[in-house]
Amino acid sequence: MDAAWRGGVGCSPVCLDLCVGLSPVREPSAARHELLDRPAGCRGGGDSKSMTNDEAMILEAKVTQMSEENRRLTEVIARLYGGQIARLGLDGSASPPRPVSPLSGKKRSRESMETANSCDANSNRHQGGDADHAESFAADDGTCRRIKVSRVCRRIDPSDTSLVVKDGYQWRKYGQKVTRDNPSPRAYFRCAFAPSCPVKKKVQRSAEDSSLLVATYEGEHNHPHPSPRAGELPAAAGGAGGSLPCSISINSSGPTITLDLTKNGGAVQVVEAAHPPPPPDLKEVCREVASPEFRTALVEQMASALTSDPKFTGALAAAILQKLPEF
DNA sequence: CGTGTTTGACCAGCGC
DNA sequence: GCGCTGGTCAAACACG
Ligand SMILES: [Zn+2]
């Protein structure tokens, strides 16, 4: 099941960023700017100031390449999100109104199932727990019931000590604990609709990156998204990106892109009452992902993530020094 | 005064 | 059996 989410991508979501405007052959971002920055009138063809055939060919090639990139991006996102929808559907249809709380007593076995199911996320956890978004389903022993377990990372202000991940839902904190492998405390939250809603979440800063908040969700909400507040939109974690529900982080296991599909824009949420569960429009998501704004934000966030990664900057410095023997 | 948060105590599973 | 650990409970507290 997790294979569909991660392994199925073949080269993992990392492929995504490798395909995004970082082609060593050409400069898609430059091409993009060329296209974007040029006033609409200049694109019409009537203005052929100095547009030679060669230029046209080059531009065309660039456009083709961009289209190809867009297509791949869209495919990846659709595949990722498609799997999610499939599972949501599966759960939504099969799960009883109350997914039940197997928590009393059976916790260990449940957790061992979780780790077995999400080996990727697990390995990430062992290396610092920076998987931006991982999901797994823990089966309650005996029954075929499944508990959705997902992990989401958010970048926050390191000075922000409140372990709050704004996701639109209302949470009630019921505990906080300092864990062994992480100096920062872990906060335990229950859905404000408990006990009718069994969802819980654990929030803890990443041991390696204190500006990274790792939220682990257990279970699924069995109620509509509660009164979303427009002022609390999940600001794209990387800082750049505005309304784009995307964050990027890099860890020892490689860069990961999170498209936070549990988030909705304020405008969409008015309609949301008619569609209780959070999943936004797939087409909308794909369109947004393929949009120049998204790509710009993506590149910016990748650059930001890269430059904030000491390993990368170190390696970069070493590479530069190699090219400059006189230094 | 009602509601939500904080925090120490308690419990259960696991390894030795 | 004992100690360690993660998870939960509930009394105390803070805040509106
Ligand atoms: Zn809920």
Tab-separated table of C-alpha atoms (C1' of nucleotides) and ligand atoms in Angstrom:
chain	number	residue	atom	x	y	z
A	1	MET	CA	0.000	0.000	0.000
A	2	ASP	CA	2.744	2.328	0.789
A	3	ALA	CA	4.391	1.112	-2.306
A	4	ALA	CA	1.679	2.748	-4.288
A	5	TRP	CA	2.380	5.968	-2.532
A	6	ARG	CA	6.134	6.048	-2.571
A	7	GLY	CA	7.695	3.095	-4.181
A	8	GLY	CA	5.314	3.273	-7.071
A	9	VAL	CA	6.858	6.469	-8.160
A	10	GLY	CA	9.888	4.502	-9.036
A	11	CYS	CA	12.564	7.000	-8.307
A	12	SER	CA	10.521	8.447	-5.453
A	13	PRO	CA	9.105	11.953	-5.410
A	14	VAL	CA	12.623	13.172	-5.814
A	15	CYS	CA	12.140	12.667	-9.508
A	16	LEU	CA	9.734	15.486	-9.294
A	17	ASP	CA	12.304	18.057	-8.487
A	18	LEU	CA	14.784	16.642	-10.890
A	19	CYS	CA	12.286	17.238	-13.602
A	20	VAL	CA	11.461	20.698	-12.522
A	21	GLY	CA	13.372	23.293	-14.341
A	22	LEU	CA	16.716	21.875	-13.402
A	23	SER	CA	17.523	20.245	-16.640
A	24	PRO	CA	21.231	20.571	-17.215
A	25	VAL	CA	20.726	20.861	-20.926
A	26	ARG	CA	18.600	23.909	-21.111
A	27	GLU	CA	17.247	26.588	-18.911
A	28	PRO	CA	13.549	26.103	-18.627
A	29	SER	CA	13.231	28.745	-15.959
A	30	ALA	CA	14.893	31.206	-18.233
A	31	ALA	CA	12.577	30.110	-20.969
A	32	ARG	CA	9.674	30.576	-18.636
A	33	HIS	CA	10.704	34.078	-17.779
A	34	GLU	CA	11.303	34.805	-21.372
A	35	LEU	CA	7.766	33.820	-22.070
A	36	LEU	CA	6.250	35.320	-19.007
A	37	ASP	CA	8.082	38.565	-19.070
A	38	ARG	CA	7.297	39.219	-22.632
A	39	PRO	CA	4.175	41.337	-22.984
A	40	ALA	CA	1.236	39.565	-24.490
A	41	GLY	CA	1.406	41.631	-27.609
A	42	CYS	CA	4.909	40.490	-28.308
A	43	ARG	CA	3.856	36.912	-28.391
A	44	GLY	CA	1.309	37.335	-31.043
A	45	GLY	CA	3.765	36.875	-33.841
A	46	GLY	CA	2.884	40.155	-35.480
A	47	ASP	CA	5.734	41.713	-33.637
A	48	SER	CA	8.696	40.075	-35.197
A	49	LYS	CA	11.161	42.667	-34.066
A	50	SER	CA	14.044	40.343	-34.455
A	51	MET	CA	12.455	36.978	-34.249
A	52	THR	CA	14.433	34.828	-36.581
A	53	ASN	CA	13.565	31.318	-37.474
A	54	ASP	CA	16.293	30.064	-35.218
A	55	GLU	CA	14.861	31.921	-32.272
A	56	ALA	CA	11.458	30.626	-33.056
A	57	MET	CA	12.805	27.119	-33.199
A	58	ILE	CA	14.564	27.532	-29.888
A	59	LEU	CA	11.494	28.979	-28.272
A	60	GLU	CA	9.405	26.231	-29.664
A	61	ALA	CA	11.805	23.664	-28.321
A	62	LYS	CA	11.672	25.322	-24.956
A	63	VAL	CA	7.928	25.386	-24.974
A	64	THR	CA	7.862	21.769	-25.917
A	65	GLN	CA	10.212	20.946	-23.132
A	66	MET	CA	8.160	22.896	-20.675
A	67	SER	CA	5.036	21.175	-21.804
A	68	GLU	CA	6.755	17.894	-21.291
A	69	GLU	CA	7.793	18.916	-17.816
A	70	ASN	CA	4.322	20.057	-17.024
A	71	ARG	CA	2.953	16.801	-18.242
A	72	ARG	CA	5.338	14.837	-16.059
A	73	LEU	CA	4.625	16.993	-13.074
A	74	THR	CA	0.932	16.623	-13.565
A	75	GLU	CA	1.314	12.904	-13.950
A	76	VAL	CA	3.284	12.548	-10.780
A	77	ILE	CA	0.932	14.664	-8.762
A	78	ALA	CA	-2.091	12.961	-10.222
A	79	ARG	CA	-0.612	9.590	-9.464
A	80	LEU	CA	0.215	10.534	-5.930
A	81	TYR	CA	-3.060	12.167	-5.286
A	82	GLY	CA	-4.975	9.567	-7.214
A	83	GLY	CA	-3.729	6.867	-4.901
A	84	GLN	CA	-4.747	8.937	-1.972
A	85	ILE	CA	-8.233	9.358	-3.319
A	86	ALA	CA	-8.514	5.692	-4.020
A	87	ARG	CA	-7.669	4.917	-0.468
A	88	LEU	CA	-9.918	7.591	0.869
A	89	GLY	CA	-12.702	6.123	-1.124
A	90	LEU	CA	-11.912	2.687	0.123
A	91	ASP	CA	-11.924	3.860	3.659
A	92	GLY	CA	-14.903	6.079	3.299
A	93	SER	CA	-17.037	3.307	1.966
A	94	ALA	CA	-15.793	0.546	4.157
A	95	SER	CA	-15.144	2.274	7.400
A	96	PRO	CA	-17.843	2.408	10.000
A	97	PRO	CA	-18.956	5.744	11.359
A	98	ARG	CA	-16.515	5.212	14.167
A	99	PRO	CA	-13.245	3.729	13.120
A	100	VAL	CA	-13.034	2.764	16.761
A	101	SER	CA	-10.162	3.292	19.075
A	102	PRO	CA	-7.990	0.266	19.345
A	103	LEU	CA	-5.808	2.282	21.563
A	104	SER	CA	-6.502	0.702	24.860
A	105	GLY	CA	-4.059	-2.054	25.246
A	106	LYS	CA	-3.378	-2.926	21.658
A	107	LYS	CA	-1.267	0.053	20.985
A	108	ARG	CA	1.995	-1.744	20.524
A	109	SER	CA	0.769	-4.170	17.961
A	110	ARG	CA	-0.886	-1.376	16.103
A	111	GLU	CA	2.277	0.597	16.045
A	112	SER	CA	4.339	-2.306	14.919
A	113	MET	CA	1.944	-2.689	12.040
A	114	GLU	CA	2.366	0.930	11.257
A	115	THR	CA	6.099	0.690	11.113
A	116	ALA	CA	5.843	-2.410	8.998
A	117	ASN	CA	3.576	-0.662	6.592
A	118	SER	CA	5.508	2.504	6.234
A	119	CYS	CA	9.050	1.367	6.025
A	120	ASP	CA	9.984	4.436	4.092
A	121	ALA	CA	8.578	6.792	6.597
A	122	ASN	CA	10.132	4.680	9.257
A	123	SER	CA	13.565	4.826	7.818
A	124	ASN	CA	13.150	8.504	7.486
A	125	ARG	CA	12.193	8.734	11.068
A	126	HIS	CA	15.318	6.973	12.059
A	127	GLN	CA	17.313	9.445	10.094
A	128	GLY	CA	15.683	12.441	11.576
A	129	GLY	CA	12.054	12.041	10.694
A	130	ASP	CA	11.814	14.571	7.950
A	131	ALA	CA	9.510	12.828	5.564
A	132	ASP	CA	7.288	15.632	4.507
A	133	HIS	CA	4.309	13.542	3.922
A	134	ALA	CA	4.004	9.853	4.442
A	135	GLU	CA	1.008	7.726	4.898
A	136	SER	CA	0.333	4.250	6.001
A	137	PHE	CA	-2.513	2.197	7.225
A	138	ALA	CA	-2.272	0.316	10.434
A	139	ALA	CA	-4.557	-2.648	10.651
A	140	ASP	CA	-6.201	-3.358	13.906
A	141	ASP	CA	-5.322	-6.904	14.767
A	142	GLY	CA	-8.136	-9.329	14.297
A	143	THR	CA	-10.334	-7.019	12.336
A	144	CYS	CA	-9.662	-5.718	8.883
A	145	ARG	CA	-10.144	-2.212	10.114
A	146	ARG	CA	-7.551	0.251	9.037
A	147	ILE	CA	-6.276	3.304	10.692
A	148	LYS	CA	-4.842	5.873	8.446
A	149	VAL	CA	-1.539	7.168	9.669
A	150	SER	CA	0.007	10.071	7.904
A	151	ARG	CA	2.910	12.304	8.617
A	152	VAL	CA	3.183	15.887	7.582
A	153	CYS	CA	6.058	18.263	7.994
A	154	ARG	CA	5.685	21.963	8.324
A	155	ARG	CA	8.354	24.564	8.319
A	156	ILE	CA	7.877	27.033	11.095
A	157	ASP	CA	9.695	29.831	12.750
A	158	PRO	CA	12.343	28.169	14.927
A	159	SER	CA	11.525	30.632	17.677
A	160	ASP	CA	7.931	29.576	17.616
A	161	THR	CA	7.558	27.248	20.553
A	162	SER	CA	3.891	26.518	20.127
A	163	LEU	CA	3.543	23.058	18.684
A	164	VAL	CA	0.624	24.062	16.576
A	165	VAL	CA	0.060	22.844	13.056
A	166	LYS	CA	-2.819	24.732	11.563
A	167	ASP	CA	-4.726	22.355	9.382
A	168	GLY	CA	-8.204	23.738	9.664
A	169	TYR	CA	-9.410	21.242	12.173
A	170	GLN	CA	-9.850	22.003	15.812
A	171	TRP	CA	-7.661	20.091	18.214
A	172	ARG	CA	-7.594	19.630	21.929
A	173	LYS	CA	-4.280	19.113	23.537
A	174	TYR	CA	-4.277	16.336	26.071
A	175	GLY	CA	-0.667	15.743	26.782
A	176	GLN	CA	2.909	16.631	26.213
A	177	LYS	CA	5.896	14.464	26.648
A	178	VAL	CA	9.621	14.696	26.226
A	179	THR	CA	10.761	11.753	24.215
A	180	ARG	CA	14.056	10.033	24.376
A	181	ASP	CA	15.397	10.680	20.921
A	182	ASN	CA	14.361	14.272	20.648
A	183	PRO	CA	15.060	17.131	23.047
A	184	SER	CA	11.952	18.983	22.017
A	185	PRO	CA	8.689	17.829	23.552
A	186	ARG	CA	5.995	15.994	21.696
A	187	ALA	CA	2.469	17.314	21.967
A	188	TYR	CA	-0.588	15.085	21.811
A	189	PHE	CA	-3.797	16.352	20.327
A	190	ARG	CA	-7.258	14.918	19.927
A	191	CYS	CA	-9.850	16.162	17.513
A	192	ALA	CA	-12.165	18.615	19.213
A	193	PHE	CA	-15.041	16.411	18.087
A	194	ALA	CA	-13.806	13.535	20.201
A	195	PRO	CA	-15.029	11.070	21.237
A	196	SER	CA	-17.210	10.919	18.161
A	197	CYS	CA	-14.155	11.608	16.050
A	198	PRO	CA	-11.221	9.354	16.898
A	199	VAL	CA	-8.527	11.303	15.125
A	200	LYS	CA	-5.388	12.104	17.018
A	201	LYS	CA	-2.216	13.817	16.111
A	202	LYS	CA	1.228	14.086	17.562
A	203	VAL	CA	3.317	17.114	16.896
A	204	GLN	CA	7.007	17.357	17.497
A	205	ARG	CA	9.873	19.342	16.160
A	206	SER	CA	12.344	17.513	14.078
A	207	ALA	CA	15.385	16.544	16.068
A	208	GLU	CA	17.661	17.738	13.306
A	209	ASP	CA	15.880	20.792	12.115
A	210	SER	CA	14.117	22.736	14.818
A	211	SER	CA	12.319	24.769	12.219
A	212	LEU	CA	10.603	21.646	11.024
A	213	LEU	CA	7.428	20.536	12.718
A	214	VAL	CA	6.455	16.917	12.247
A	215	ALA	CA	2.796	16.118	12.721
A	216	THR	CA	1.627	12.531	12.824
A	217	TYR	CA	-2.062	12.027	12.201
A	218	GLU	CA	-3.829	8.865	13.243
A	219	GLY	CA	-7.236	8.075	11.887
A	220	GLU	CA	-9.596	10.009	9.716
A	221	HIS	CA	-12.136	12.634	10.578
A	222	ASN	CA	-15.676	11.412	10.353
A	223	HIS	CA	-17.143	14.851	10.102
A	224	PRO	CA	-16.969	17.772	7.725
A	225	HIS	CA	-14.123	20.189	7.849
A	226	PRO	CA	-15.079	22.543	10.661
A	227	SER	CA	-15.473	26.257	10.130
A	228	PRO	CA	-12.299	27.041	8.331
A	229	ARG	CA	-10.807	30.372	9.068
A	230	ALA	CA	-9.520	32.186	6.073
A	231	GLY	CA	-6.899	33.933	8.110
A	232	GLU	CA	-5.314	30.644	9.011
A	233	LEU	CA	-4.498	29.318	5.679
A	234	PRO	CA	-1.590	26.976	5.830
A	235	ALA	CA	0.949	29.393	4.471
A	236	ALA	CA	3.234	27.404	2.303
A	237	ALA	CA	5.808	26.159	4.660
A	238	GLY	CA	8.852	27.307	2.809
A	239	GLY	CA	7.869	30.900	3.095
A	240	ALA	CA	7.652	31.470	-0.601
A	241	GLY	CA	4.661	30.371	-2.498
A	242	GLY	CA	1.856	32.305	-0.920
A	243	SER	CA	-1.276	30.245	-1.222
A	244	LEU	CA	0.420	27.236	-2.655
A	245	PRO	CA	-0.011	24.279	-0.346
A	246	CYS	CA	3.464	23.084	-0.976
A	247	SER	CA	6.536	22.615	1.092
A	248	ILE	CA	9.918	21.195	0.423
A	249	SER	CA	12.470	19.798	2.706
A	250	ILE	CA	15.739	18.073	2.255
A	251	ASN	CA	17.194	15.492	4.515
A	252	SER	CA	19.608	12.677	4.418
A	253	SER	CA	17.205	10.613	2.394
A	254	GLY	CA	16.905	13.258	-0.248
A	255	PRO	CA	14.598	16.111	-1.105
A	256	THR	CA	10.902	15.668	-0.635
A	257	ILE	CA	8.084	17.776	-1.912
A	258	THR	CA	4.875	18.000	0.012
A	259	LEU	CA	1.701	19.000	-1.648
A	260	ASP	CA	-0.591	19.447	1.248
A	261	LEU	CA	-3.844	18.218	-0.122
A	262	THR	CA	-5.646	18.516	3.144
A	263	LYS	CA	-5.629	22.239	2.704
A	264	ASN	CA	-8.108	24.312	0.870
A	265	GLY	CA	-8.092	27.838	-0.262
A	266	GLY	CA	-10.575	30.131	1.410
A	267	ALA	CA	-12.579	30.483	-1.763
A	268	VAL	CA	-13.095	26.791	-2.163
A	269	GLN	CA	-14.258	26.315	1.332
A	270	VAL	CA	-17.531	28.065	0.839
A	271	VAL	CA	-18.585	25.234	-1.389
A	272	GLU	CA	-17.084	22.725	0.886
A	273	ALA	CA	-20.195	22.100	2.912
A	274	ALA	CA	-21.535	20.218	-0.046
A	275	HIS	CA	-18.447	18.058	-0.082
A	276	PRO	CA	-17.757	17.172	3.496
A	277	PRO	CA	-14.332	15.571	3.302
A	278	PRO	CA	-11.385	17.846	2.631
A	279	PRO	CA	-10.054	16.533	-0.704
A	280	PRO	CA	-9.954	19.428	-3.146
A	281	ASP	CA	-10.579	19.227	-6.831
A	282	LEU	CA	-7.958	17.063	-8.493
A	283	LYS	CA	-8.006	19.041	-11.680
A	284	GLU	CA	-7.582	22.196	-9.723
A	285	VAL	CA	-4.587	20.763	-7.962
A	286	CYS	CA	-3.029	19.589	-11.184
A	287	ARG	CA	-3.657	22.901	-12.836
A	288	GLU	CA	-2.088	24.716	-9.956
A	289	VAL	CA	0.884	22.409	-9.956
A	290	ALA	CA	1.368	23.011	-13.639
A	291	SER	CA	1.034	26.732	-13.311
A	292	PRO	CA	4.013	29.049	-13.687
A	293	GLU	CA	3.374	30.422	-10.222
A	294	PHE	CA	3.646	26.985	-8.739
A	295	ARG	CA	6.799	26.266	-10.648
A	296	THR	CA	8.325	29.534	-9.612
A	297	ALA	CA	7.497	28.836	-6.016
A	298	LEU	CA	8.787	25.338	-6.390
A	299	VAL	CA	12.114	26.510	-7.715
A	300	GLU	CA	12.344	29.175	-5.069
A	301	GLN	CA	11.583	26.729	-2.330
A	302	MET	CA	14.014	24.236	-3.696
A	303	ALA	CA	16.687	26.881	-3.815
A	304	SER	CA	15.820	27.935	-0.325
A	305	ALA	CA	15.827	24.372	0.916
A	306	LEU	CA	19.093	23.661	-0.784
A	307	THR	CA	20.855	26.725	0.479
A	308	SER	CA	19.672	26.034	3.987
A	309	ASP	CA	21.063	22.556	3.856
A	310	PRO	CA	24.585	22.591	5.260
A	311	LYS	CA	25.459	19.378	3.461
A	312	PHE	CA	24.526	20.850	0.146
A	313	THR	CA	26.266	24.150	0.693
A	314	GLY	CA	29.317	22.293	1.901
A	315	ALA	CA	29.374	20.079	-1.135
A	316	LEU	CA	28.786	23.078	-3.356
A	317	ALA	CA	31.646	24.966	-1.783
A	318	ALA	CA	33.890	21.950	-2.213
A	319	ALA	CA	32.902	21.629	-5.848
A	320	ILE	CA	33.556	25.298	-6.478
A	321	LEU	CA	36.911	25.093	-4.797
A	322	GLN	CA	37.792	22.200	-6.995
A	323	LYS	CA	37.127	24.311	-10.017
A	324	LEU	CA	39.283	27.064	-8.627
A	325	PRO	CA	42.626	25.433	-7.976
A	326	GLU	CA	44.354	28.715	-7.325
A	327	PHE	CA	42.276	29.179	-4.201
B	1	DC	C1'	-17.980	30.442	35.547
B	2	DG	C1'	-17.128	27.708	31.483
B	3	DT	C1'	-13.641	26.178	28.508
B	4	DG	C1'	-9.199	24.933	27.096
B	5	DT	C1'	-4.273	24.105	28.409
B	6	DT	C1'	-0.579	22.503	31.371
B	7	DT	C1'	1.762	19.084	33.755
B	8	DG	C1'	2.726	15.454	37.023
B	9	DA	C1'	0.986	10.867	37.811
B	10	DC	C1'	-0.285	6.662	36.125
B	11	DC	C1'	-0.439	2.611	33.034
B	12	DA	C1'	1.000	-0.865	29.698
B	13	DG	C1'	4.397	-2.872	26.599
B	14	DC	C1'	9.033	-4.111	25.947
B	15	DG	C1'	13.891	-5.423	26.785
B	16	DC	C1'	17.105	-7.071	29.975
C	1	DG	C1'	10.889	-8.505	38.383
C	2	DC	C1'	12.645	-4.074	37.223
C	3	DG	C1'	13.528	-0.066	34.709
C	4	DC	C1'	12.650	2.525	30.601
C	5	DT	C1'	9.600	4.568	27.422
C	6	DG	C1'	5.493	6.301	25.032
C	7	DG	C1'	0.808	7.378	25.622
C	8	DT	C1'	-3.108	8.910	28.416
C	9	DC	C1'	-5.583	10.778	32.401
C	10	DA	C1'	-7.116	14.264	35.309
C	11	DA	C1'	-6.388	17.876	38.790
C	12	DA	C1'	-4.754	22.380	38.765
C	13	DC	C1'	-4.419	26.379	36.443
C	14	DA	C1'	-5.126	30.328	33.083
C	15	DC	C1'	-7.990	32.985	30.373
C	16	DG	C1'	-12.071	35.060	28.310
D	1	ZN	ZN	-12.308	15.120	13.696
